[in-house]
XYZ file of C-alpha atoms in Angstrom:
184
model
C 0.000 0.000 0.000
C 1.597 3.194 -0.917
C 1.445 6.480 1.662
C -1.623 8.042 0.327
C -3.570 4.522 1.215
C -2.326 4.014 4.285
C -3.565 7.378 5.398
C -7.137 6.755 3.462
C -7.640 3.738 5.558
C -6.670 5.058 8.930
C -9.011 8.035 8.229
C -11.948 5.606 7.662
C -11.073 3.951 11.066
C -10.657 7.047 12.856
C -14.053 7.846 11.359
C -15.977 4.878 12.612
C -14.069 4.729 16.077
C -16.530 6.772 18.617
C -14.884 10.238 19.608
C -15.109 10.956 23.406
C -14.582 14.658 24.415
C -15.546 16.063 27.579
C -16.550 19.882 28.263
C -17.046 21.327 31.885
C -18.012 25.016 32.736
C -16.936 26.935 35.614
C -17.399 30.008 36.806
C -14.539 31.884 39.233
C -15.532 34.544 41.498
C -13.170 37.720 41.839
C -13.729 39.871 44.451
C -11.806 42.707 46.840
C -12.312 46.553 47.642
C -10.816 49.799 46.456
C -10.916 51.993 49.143
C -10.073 56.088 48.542
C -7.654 57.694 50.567
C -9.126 59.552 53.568
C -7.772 62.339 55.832
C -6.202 61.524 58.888
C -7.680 63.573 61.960
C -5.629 64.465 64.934
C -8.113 64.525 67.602
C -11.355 64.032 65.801
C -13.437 64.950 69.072
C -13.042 68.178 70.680
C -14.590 70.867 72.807
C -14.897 75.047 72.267
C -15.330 77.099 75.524
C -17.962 79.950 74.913
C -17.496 81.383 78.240
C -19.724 83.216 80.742
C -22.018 86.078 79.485
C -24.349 88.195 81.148
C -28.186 87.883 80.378
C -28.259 91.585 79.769
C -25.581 90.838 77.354
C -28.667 89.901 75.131
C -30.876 92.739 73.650
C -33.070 91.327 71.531
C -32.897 88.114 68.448
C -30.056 88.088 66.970
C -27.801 89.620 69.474
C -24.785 87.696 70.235
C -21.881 87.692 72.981
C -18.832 87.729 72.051
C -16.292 84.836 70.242
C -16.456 82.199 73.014
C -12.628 82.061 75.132
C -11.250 78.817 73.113
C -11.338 78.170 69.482
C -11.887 74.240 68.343
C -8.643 73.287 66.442
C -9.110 69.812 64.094
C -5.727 69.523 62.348
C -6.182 67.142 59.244
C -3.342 65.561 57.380
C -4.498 64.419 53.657
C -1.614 63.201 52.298
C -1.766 61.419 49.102
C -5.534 62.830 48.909
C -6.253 64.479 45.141
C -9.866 65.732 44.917
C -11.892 68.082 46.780
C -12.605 68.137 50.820
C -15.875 69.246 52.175
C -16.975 69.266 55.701
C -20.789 69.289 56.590
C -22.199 70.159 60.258
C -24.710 68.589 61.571
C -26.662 69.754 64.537
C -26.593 66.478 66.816
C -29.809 67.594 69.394
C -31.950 68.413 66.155
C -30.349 66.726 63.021
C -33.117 68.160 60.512
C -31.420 71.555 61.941
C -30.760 73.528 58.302
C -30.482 77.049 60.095
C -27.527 78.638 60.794
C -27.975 78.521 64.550
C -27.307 75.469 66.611
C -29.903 74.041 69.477
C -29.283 73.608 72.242
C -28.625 70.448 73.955
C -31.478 69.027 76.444
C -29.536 69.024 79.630
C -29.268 72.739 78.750
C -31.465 74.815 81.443
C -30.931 78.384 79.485
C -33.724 79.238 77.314
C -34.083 81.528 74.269
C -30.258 81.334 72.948
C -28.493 79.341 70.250
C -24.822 79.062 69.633
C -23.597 80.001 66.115
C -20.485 78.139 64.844
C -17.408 80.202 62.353
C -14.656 79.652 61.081
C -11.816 81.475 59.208
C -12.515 80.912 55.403
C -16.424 80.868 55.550
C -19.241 82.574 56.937
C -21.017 81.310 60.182
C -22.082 77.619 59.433
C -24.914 76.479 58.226
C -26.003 72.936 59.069
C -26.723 70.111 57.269
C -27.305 66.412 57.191
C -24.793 63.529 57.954
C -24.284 62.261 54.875
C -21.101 61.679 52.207
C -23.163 62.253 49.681
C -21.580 64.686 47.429
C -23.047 68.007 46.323
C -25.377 67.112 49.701
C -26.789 70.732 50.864
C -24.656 72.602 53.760
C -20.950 71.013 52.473
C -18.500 73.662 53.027
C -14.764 73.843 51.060
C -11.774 72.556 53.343
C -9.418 72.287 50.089
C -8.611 70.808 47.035
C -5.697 68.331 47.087
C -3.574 67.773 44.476
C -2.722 64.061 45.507
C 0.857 65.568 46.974
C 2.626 63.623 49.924
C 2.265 66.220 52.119
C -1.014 68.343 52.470
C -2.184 69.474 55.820
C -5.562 71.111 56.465
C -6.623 73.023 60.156
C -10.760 73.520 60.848
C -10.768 76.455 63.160
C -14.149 77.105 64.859
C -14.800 79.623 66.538
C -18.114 80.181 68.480
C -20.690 82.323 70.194
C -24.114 82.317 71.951
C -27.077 84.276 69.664
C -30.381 85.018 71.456
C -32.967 83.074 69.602
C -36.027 84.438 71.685
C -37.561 87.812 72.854
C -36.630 86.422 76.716
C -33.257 84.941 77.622
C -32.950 82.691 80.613
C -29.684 82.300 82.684
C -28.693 78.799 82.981
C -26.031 76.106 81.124
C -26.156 76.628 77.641
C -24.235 73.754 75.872
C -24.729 72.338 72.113
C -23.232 69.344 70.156
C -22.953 68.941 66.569
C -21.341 65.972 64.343
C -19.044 67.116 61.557
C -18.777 64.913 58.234
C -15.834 65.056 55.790
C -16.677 64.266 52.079
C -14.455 63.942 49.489
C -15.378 64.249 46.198
C-alpha cells in the first residue's frame, strides 16, 4: 500500500471509532475593595469654651456675645488625597437643623439662645445632614488636594451664643454637633 492509502484507511477507522470529548463550565468569582484615601484627623473629638455672658448681654434676636474664650482646632493631614474636601455640620440635638444657629442640647437649662459656629474661610455655618453624599446641601470647602505627599488642612471654629427668643434665661447653655468630611 503506498502512503496516500495508508492514510485513506486510517481516516476511515478514525471515522468509525466513537470520539469521546468532555466539556465542563466553571465560573470563578473575583472579588476585593478599592478603598479612597481619607484624611487623617488628629483629635477628631473636641470641645470650644464659649465662656460666661451676662443675660443683659442679650438685647433682643439676633444679638450675640462675644467669640467664646477657646477656638476648636481639628488639624487634618491628607496626604496622598487628590480631589476636593468638604466638611458638613450637623446639629446632633436636632439633626433636621438647616439654620444657621445650633440648638441647644437638652440638659441645657438656658432658654431663648443658640450658639452660632465660624470659622476662618467661611461665613457662620450652616447645618446640614450627615451624609457623604456629594453636592449634599450645607458642604462647606476645606481644600482641594492635588494628591501631593504632604497636604495638611486646620478647621478652626470659633463660636458664640445668639439670642434666639424675645426672653433669655440664665442657665447652662451647651450644644453638640457631628461634623462629616466628604471627598469628592
Amino acid at each position: 500500500m503506498n502512503k496516500l492509502g495508508i492514510f485513506l484507511a486510517m481516516g476511515a477507522i478514525a471515522a468509525l471509532a466513537p470520539a469521546t470529548s468532555f466539556a465542563y463550565d466553571a465560573q470563578i468569582n473575583l472579588s476585593g475593595v478599592l478603598t479612597a484615601s481619607t484624611c487623617v484627623i488628629n483629635a477628631p473629638n473636641g470641645t470650644a469654651v464659649i465662656g460666661d455672658f451676662p443675660v443683659s448681654a442679650f438685647t433682643g434676636i439676633g444679638s450675640h456675645s462675644d467669640w467664646g474664650k477657646g477656638d476648636l482646632v481639628i488639624n487634618l493631614d491628607c496626604a496622598g488625597i487628590a480631589s476636593k474636601v468638604t466638611v458638613s455640620l450637623t446639629d446632633a440635638t436636632t439633626p433636621g437643623n438647616t439654620s444657621n444657629i445650633l440648638s441647644l442640647t437638652p440638659s441645657s437649662t438656658a432658654r431663648g439662645i443658640g450658639i452660632e459656629v465660624w470659622q476662618a474661610s467661611h461665613d457662620i455655618y450652616v447645618y446640614g445632614p450627615d451624609t457623604k453624599t456629594p453636592g449634599a446641601p450645607n458642604q462647606h470647602l476645606v481644600f482641594v488636594g492635588n494628591g501631593s505627599a504632604t497636604q495638611l488642612a486646620t478647621l478652626n471654629f470659633s463660636v458664640r451664643y445668639v439670642q434666639t427668643a424675645n426672653t433669655v434665661t440664665p442657665g447652662s447653655a451647651n450644644g453638640a454637633a457631628t461634623y462629616t468630611l466628604q471627598y469628592q
